[in-house]
Coordinates of N, CA, C and O in Angstrom, one line a residue:
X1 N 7.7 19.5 -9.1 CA 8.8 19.7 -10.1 C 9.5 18.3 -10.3 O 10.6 18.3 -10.8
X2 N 8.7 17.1 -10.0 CA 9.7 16.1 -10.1 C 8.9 15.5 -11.2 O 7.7 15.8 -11.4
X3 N 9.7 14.5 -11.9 CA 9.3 13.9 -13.0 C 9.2 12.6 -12.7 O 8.1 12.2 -12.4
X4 N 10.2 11.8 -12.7 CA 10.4 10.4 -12.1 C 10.2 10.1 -10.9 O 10.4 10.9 -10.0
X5 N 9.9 8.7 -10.9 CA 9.9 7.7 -9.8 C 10.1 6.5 -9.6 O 9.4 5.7 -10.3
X6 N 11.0 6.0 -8.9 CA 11.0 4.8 -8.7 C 10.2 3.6 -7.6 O 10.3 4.0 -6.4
X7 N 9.9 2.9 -7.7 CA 9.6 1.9 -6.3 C 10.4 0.5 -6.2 O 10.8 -0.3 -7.1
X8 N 10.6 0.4 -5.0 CA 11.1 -0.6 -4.7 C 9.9 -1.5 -3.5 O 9.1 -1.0 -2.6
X9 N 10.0 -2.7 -4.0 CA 9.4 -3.4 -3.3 C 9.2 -3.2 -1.4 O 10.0 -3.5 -0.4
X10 N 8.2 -2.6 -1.4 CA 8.1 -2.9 0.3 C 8.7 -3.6 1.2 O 8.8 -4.7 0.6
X11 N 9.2 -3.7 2.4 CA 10.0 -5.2 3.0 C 8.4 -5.4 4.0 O 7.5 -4.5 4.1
X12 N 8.4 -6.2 4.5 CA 6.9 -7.1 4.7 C 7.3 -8.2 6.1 O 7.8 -9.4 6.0
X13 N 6.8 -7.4 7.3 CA 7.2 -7.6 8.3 C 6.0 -8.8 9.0 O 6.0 -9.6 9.9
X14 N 5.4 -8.5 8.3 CA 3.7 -9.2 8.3 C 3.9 -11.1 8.4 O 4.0 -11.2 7.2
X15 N 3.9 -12.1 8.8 CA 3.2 -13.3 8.5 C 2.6 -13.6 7.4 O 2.4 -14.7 7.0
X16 N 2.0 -12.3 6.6 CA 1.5 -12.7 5.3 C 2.2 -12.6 4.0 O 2.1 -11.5 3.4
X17 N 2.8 -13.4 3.4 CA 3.3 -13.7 2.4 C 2.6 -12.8 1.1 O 1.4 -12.5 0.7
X18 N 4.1 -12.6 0.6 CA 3.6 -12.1 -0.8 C 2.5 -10.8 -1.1 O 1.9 -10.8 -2.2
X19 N 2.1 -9.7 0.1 CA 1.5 -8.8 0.0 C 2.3 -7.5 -0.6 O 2.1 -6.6 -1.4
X20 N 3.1 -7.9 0.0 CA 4.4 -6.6 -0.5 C 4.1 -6.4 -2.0 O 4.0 -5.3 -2.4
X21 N 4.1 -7.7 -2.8 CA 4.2 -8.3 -4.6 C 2.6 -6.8 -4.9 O 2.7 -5.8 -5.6
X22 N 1.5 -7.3 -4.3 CA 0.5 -7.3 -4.2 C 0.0 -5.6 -4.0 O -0.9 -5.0 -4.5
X23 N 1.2 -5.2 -3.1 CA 1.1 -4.0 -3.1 C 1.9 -3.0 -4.0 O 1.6 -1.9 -4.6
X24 N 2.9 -3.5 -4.0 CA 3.8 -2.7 -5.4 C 2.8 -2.3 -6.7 O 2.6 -1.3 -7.2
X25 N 2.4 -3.5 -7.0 CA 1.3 -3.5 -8.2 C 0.5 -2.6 -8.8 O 0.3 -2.1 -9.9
X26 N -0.3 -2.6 -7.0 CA -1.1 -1.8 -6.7 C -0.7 -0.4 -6.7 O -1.4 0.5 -7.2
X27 N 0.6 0.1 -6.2 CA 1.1 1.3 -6.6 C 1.9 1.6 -7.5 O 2.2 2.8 -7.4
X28 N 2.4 0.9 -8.6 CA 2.2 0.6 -9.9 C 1.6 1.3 -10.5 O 2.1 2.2 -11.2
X29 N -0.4 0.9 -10.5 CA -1.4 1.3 -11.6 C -1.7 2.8 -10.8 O -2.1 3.7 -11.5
X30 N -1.5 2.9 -9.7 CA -1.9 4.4 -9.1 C -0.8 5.3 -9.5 O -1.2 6.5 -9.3
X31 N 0.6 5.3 -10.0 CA 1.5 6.3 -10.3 C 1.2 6.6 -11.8 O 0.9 7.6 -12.4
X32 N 1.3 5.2 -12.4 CA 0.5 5.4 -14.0 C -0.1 6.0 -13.9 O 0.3 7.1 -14.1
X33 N -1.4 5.8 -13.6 CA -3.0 6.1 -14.2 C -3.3 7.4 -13.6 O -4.0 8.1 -14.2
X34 N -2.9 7.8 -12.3 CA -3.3 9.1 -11.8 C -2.2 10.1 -11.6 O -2.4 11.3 -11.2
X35 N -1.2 9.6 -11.8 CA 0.0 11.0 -11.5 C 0.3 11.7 -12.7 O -0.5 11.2 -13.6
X36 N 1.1 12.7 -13.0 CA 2.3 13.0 -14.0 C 3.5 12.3 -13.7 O 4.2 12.2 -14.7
X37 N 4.0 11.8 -12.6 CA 5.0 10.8 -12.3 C 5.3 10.1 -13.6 O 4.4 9.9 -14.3
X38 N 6.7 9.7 -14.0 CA 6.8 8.4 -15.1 C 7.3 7.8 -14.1 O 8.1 8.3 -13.3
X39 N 6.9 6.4 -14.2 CA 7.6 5.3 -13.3 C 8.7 4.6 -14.2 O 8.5 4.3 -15.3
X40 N 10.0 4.5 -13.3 CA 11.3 4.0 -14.4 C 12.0 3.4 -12.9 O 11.8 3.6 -11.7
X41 N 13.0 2.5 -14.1 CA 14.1 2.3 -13.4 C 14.8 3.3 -12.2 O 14.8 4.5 -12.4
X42 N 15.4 2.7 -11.0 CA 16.0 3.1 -10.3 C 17.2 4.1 -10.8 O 17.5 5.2 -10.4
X43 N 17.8 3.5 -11.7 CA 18.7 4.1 -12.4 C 18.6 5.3 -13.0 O 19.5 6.1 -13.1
X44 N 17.5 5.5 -13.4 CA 17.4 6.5 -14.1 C 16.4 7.3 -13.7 O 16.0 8.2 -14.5
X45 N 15.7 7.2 -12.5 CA 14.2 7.9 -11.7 C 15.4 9.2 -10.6 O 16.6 9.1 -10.3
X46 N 14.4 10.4 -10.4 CA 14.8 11.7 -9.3 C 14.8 11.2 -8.0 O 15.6 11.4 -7.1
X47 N 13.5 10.1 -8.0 CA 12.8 9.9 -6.8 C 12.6 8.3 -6.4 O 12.7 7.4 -7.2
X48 N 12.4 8.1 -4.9 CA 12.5 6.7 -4.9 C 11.6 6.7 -4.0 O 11.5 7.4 -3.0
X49 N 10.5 5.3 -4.4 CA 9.4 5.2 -2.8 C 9.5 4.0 -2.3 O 9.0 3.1 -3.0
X50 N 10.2 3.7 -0.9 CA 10.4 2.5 -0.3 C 9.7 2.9 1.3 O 9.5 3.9 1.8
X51 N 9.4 1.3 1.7 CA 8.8 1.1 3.0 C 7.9 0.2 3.3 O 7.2 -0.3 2.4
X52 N 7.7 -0.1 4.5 CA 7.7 -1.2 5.1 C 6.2 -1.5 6.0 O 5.7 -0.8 6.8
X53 N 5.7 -3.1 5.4 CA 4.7 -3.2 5.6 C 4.7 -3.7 7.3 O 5.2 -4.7 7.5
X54 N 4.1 -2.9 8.4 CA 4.4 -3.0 9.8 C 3.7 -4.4 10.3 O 4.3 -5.3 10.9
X55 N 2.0 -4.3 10.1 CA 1.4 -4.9 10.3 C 0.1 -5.0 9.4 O -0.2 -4.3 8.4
X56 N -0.5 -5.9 9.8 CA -1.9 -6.4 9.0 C -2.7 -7.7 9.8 O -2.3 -8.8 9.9
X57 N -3.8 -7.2 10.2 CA -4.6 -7.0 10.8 C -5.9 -8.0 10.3 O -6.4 -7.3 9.4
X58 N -6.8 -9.2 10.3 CA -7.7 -9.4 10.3 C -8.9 -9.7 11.3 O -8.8 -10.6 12.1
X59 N -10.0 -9.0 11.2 CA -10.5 -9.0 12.6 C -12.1 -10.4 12.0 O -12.1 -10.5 10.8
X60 N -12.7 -10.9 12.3 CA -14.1 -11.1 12.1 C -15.3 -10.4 12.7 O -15.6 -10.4 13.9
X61 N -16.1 -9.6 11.6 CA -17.1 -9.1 12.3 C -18.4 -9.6 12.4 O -19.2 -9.3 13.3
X62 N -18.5 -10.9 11.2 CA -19.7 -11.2 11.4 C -20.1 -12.4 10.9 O -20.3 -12.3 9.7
X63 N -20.2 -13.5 11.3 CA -20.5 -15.1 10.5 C -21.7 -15.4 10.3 O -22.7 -15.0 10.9
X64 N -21.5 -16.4 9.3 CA -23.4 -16.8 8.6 C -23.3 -17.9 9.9 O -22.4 -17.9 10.8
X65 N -24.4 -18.7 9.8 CA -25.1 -19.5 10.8 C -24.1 -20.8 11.1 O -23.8 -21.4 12.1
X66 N -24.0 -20.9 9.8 CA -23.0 -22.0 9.4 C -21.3 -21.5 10.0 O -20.5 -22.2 9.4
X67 N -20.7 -20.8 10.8 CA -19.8 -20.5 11.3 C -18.8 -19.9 9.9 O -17.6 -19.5 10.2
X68 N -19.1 -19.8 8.6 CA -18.5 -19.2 7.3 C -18.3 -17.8 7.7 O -19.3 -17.1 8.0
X69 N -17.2 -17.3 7.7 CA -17.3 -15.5 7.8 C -17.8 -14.7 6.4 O -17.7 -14.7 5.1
X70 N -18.2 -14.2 7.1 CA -19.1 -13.2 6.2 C -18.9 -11.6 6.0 O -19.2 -10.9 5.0
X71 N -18.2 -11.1 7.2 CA -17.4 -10.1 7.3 C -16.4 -9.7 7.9 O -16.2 -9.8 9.1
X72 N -15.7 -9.3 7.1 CA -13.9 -9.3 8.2 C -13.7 -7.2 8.1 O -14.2 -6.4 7.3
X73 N -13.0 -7.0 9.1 CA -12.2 -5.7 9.4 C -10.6 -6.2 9.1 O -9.8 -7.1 9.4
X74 N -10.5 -5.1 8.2 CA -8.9 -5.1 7.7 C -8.3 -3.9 8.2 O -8.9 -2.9 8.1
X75 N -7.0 -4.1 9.0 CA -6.0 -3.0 9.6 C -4.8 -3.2 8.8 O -4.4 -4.3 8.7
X76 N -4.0 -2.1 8.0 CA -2.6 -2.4 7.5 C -2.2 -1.5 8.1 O -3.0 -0.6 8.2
X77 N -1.0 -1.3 8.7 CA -0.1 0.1 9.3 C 0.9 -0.6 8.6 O 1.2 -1.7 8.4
X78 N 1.7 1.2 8.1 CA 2.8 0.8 7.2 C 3.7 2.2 7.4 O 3.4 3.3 7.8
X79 N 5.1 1.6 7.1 CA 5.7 3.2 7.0 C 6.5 3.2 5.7 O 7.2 2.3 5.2
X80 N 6.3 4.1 5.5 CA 7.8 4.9 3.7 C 8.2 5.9 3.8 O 8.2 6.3 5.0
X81 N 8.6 6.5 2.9 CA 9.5 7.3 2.6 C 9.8 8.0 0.9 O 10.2 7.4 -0.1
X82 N 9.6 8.9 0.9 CA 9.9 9.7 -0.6 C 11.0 10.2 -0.3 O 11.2 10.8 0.7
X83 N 12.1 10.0 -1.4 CA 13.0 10.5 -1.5 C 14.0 10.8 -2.7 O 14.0 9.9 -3.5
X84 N 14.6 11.7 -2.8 CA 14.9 12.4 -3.9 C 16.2 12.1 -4.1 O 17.0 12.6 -3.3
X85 N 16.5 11.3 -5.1 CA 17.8 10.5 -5.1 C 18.8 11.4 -5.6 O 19.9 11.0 -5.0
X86 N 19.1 12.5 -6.3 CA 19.9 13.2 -6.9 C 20.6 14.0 -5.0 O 21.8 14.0 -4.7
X87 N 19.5 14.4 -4.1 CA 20.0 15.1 -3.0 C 20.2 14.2 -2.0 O 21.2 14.1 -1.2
X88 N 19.2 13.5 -2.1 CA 19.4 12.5 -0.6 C 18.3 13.3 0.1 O 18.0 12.7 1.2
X89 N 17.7 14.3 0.0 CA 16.9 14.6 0.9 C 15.6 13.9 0.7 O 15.4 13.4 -0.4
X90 N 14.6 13.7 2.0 CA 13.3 12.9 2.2 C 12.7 13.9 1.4 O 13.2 15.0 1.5
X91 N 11.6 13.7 0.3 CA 10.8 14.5 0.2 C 9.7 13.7 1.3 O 9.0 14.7 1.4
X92 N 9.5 13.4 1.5 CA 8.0 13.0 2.4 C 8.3 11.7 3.0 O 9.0 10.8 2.4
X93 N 7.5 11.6 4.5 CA 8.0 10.7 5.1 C 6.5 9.8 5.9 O 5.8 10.7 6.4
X94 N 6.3 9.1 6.0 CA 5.1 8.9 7.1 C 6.2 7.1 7.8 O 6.8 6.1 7.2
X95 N 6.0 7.6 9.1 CA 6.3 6.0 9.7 C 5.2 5.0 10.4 O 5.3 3.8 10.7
X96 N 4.1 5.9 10.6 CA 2.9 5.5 11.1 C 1.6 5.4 10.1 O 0.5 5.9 10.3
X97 N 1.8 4.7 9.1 CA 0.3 4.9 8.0 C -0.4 4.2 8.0 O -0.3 3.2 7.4
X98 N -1.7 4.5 8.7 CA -2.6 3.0 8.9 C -4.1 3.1 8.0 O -4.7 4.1 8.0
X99 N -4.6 2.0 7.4 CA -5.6 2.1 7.0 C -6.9 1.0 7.3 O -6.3 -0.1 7.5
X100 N -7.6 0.9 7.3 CA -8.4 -0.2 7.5 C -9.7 -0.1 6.8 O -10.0 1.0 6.4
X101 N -10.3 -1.1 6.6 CA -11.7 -1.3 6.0 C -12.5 -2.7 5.7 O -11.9 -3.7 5.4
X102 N -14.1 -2.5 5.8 CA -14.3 -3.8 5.6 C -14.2 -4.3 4.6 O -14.0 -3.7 3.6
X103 N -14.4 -5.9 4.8 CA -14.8 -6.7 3.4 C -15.8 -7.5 3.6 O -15.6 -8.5 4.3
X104 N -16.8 -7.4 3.2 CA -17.8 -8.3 2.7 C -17.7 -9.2 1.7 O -17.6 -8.9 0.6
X105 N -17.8 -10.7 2.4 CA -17.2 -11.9 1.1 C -18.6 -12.4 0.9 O -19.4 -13.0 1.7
X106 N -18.7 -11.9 -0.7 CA -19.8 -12.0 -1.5 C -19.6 -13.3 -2.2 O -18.5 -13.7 -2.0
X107 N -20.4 -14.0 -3.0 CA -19.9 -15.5 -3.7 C -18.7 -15.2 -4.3 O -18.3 -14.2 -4.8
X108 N -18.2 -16.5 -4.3 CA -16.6 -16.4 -4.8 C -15.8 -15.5 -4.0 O -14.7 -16.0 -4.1
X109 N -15.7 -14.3 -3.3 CA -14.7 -13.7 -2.6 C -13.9 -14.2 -1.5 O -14.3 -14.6 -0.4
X110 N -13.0 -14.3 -1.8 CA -11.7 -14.8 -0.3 C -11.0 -13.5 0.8 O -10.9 -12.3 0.7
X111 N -10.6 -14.6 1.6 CA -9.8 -13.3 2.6 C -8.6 -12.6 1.4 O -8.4 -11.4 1.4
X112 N -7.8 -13.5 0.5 CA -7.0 -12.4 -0.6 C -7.4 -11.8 -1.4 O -6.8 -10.8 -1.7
X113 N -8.6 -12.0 -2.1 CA -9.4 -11.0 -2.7 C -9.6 -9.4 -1.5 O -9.4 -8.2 -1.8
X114 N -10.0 -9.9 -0.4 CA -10.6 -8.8 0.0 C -9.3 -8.3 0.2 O -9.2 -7.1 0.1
X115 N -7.9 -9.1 0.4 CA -6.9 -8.4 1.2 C -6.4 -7.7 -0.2 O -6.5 -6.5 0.0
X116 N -6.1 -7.9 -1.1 CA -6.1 -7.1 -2.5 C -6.8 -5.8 -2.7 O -6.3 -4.7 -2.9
X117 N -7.8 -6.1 -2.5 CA -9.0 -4.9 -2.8 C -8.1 -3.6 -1.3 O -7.7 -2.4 -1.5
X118 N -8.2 -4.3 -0.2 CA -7.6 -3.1 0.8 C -6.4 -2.9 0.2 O -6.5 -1.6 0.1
X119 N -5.5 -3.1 -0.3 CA -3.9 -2.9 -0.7 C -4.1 -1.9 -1.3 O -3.4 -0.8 -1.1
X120 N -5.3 -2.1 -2.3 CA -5.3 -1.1 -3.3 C -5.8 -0.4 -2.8 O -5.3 0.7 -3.3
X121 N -6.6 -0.2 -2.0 CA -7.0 1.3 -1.1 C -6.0 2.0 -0.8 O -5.8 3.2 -1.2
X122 N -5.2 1.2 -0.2 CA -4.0 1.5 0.7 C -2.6 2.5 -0.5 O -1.7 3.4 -0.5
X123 N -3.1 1.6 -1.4 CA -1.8 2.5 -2.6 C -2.5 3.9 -3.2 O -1.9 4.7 -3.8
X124 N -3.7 4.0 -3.0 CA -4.5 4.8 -3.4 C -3.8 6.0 -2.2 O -2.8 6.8 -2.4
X125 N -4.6 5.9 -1.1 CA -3.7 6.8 -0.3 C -2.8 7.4 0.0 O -2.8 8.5 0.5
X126 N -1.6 6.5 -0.2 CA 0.1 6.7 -0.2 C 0.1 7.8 -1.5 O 0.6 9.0 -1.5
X127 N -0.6 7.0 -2.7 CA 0.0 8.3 -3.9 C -1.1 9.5 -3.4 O -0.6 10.5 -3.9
X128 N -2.2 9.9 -2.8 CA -2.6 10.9 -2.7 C -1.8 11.8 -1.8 O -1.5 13.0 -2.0
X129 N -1.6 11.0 -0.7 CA -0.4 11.8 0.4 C 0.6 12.2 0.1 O 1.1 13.1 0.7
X130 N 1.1 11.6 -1.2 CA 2.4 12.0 -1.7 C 2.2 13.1 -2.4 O 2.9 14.1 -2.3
X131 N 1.2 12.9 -3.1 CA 0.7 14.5 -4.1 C 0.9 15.7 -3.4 O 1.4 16.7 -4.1
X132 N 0.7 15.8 -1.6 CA 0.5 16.8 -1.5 C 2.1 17.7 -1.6 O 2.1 18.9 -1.9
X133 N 3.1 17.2 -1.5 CA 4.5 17.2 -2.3 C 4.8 17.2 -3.4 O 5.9 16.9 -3.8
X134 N 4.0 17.4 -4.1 CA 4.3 17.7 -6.2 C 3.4 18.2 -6.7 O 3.4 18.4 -7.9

């Protein structure tokens, strides 16, 4: 029954700069492109989705000969919050959200490329979890 939404940028507890930017984005084109959600201003949104990037995680799984990584394991744990600004009540809450996955750096791919590509996993999930609430 909700119509609007708003987001506010993640706060980003991480050493890595600027993923929060990276992730908003990312949940951004997932409220667009796959909800009935309209994303608006705070001012004028039912709903608000804020929370906090905990940790992030790069592991190495596997290097070329030449010591170049070739594959990394990505961990993000994160927590948010849906909430329904008109009551104040949470609609949905997770404090524990973790996701992980590899990256394989193909020519031209970087550790931010790959960390991009996970985010967007990552926002992918959050709006599916949230679905199960609307």
């Amino acid at each position: 029954h909700y119509q609007t939404i708003a987001l506010d940028i993640f706060k980003n507890e991480t050493r890595y700069r600027d993923f929060e930017f990276i992730l908003a984005e990312a949940l951004r084109n997932e409220i667009t492109s796959k909800t009935s959600l309209k994303l608006v201003r705070r001012s004028e949104a039912e709903t608000l989705l804020t929370g906090t990037i905990l940790e992030y995680d790069q592991n190495v799984l596997t290097e070329r000969e030449t010591d170049e990584v070739r594959e990394i394991e990505v961990k993000i744990r994160l927590a948010f919050k849906w909430r329904d600004l008109r009551t104040g009540k949470i609609i949905h809450r997770r404090k524990r959200f973790t996701r992980s996955a590899e990256a394989k750096f193909d020519r031209g791919e970087t550790r931010e490329t790959a960390a991009a590509e996970v985010l967007a996993d990552v926002a992918e999930a959050i709006i599916n979890d949230l679905e199960k609430e609307w």
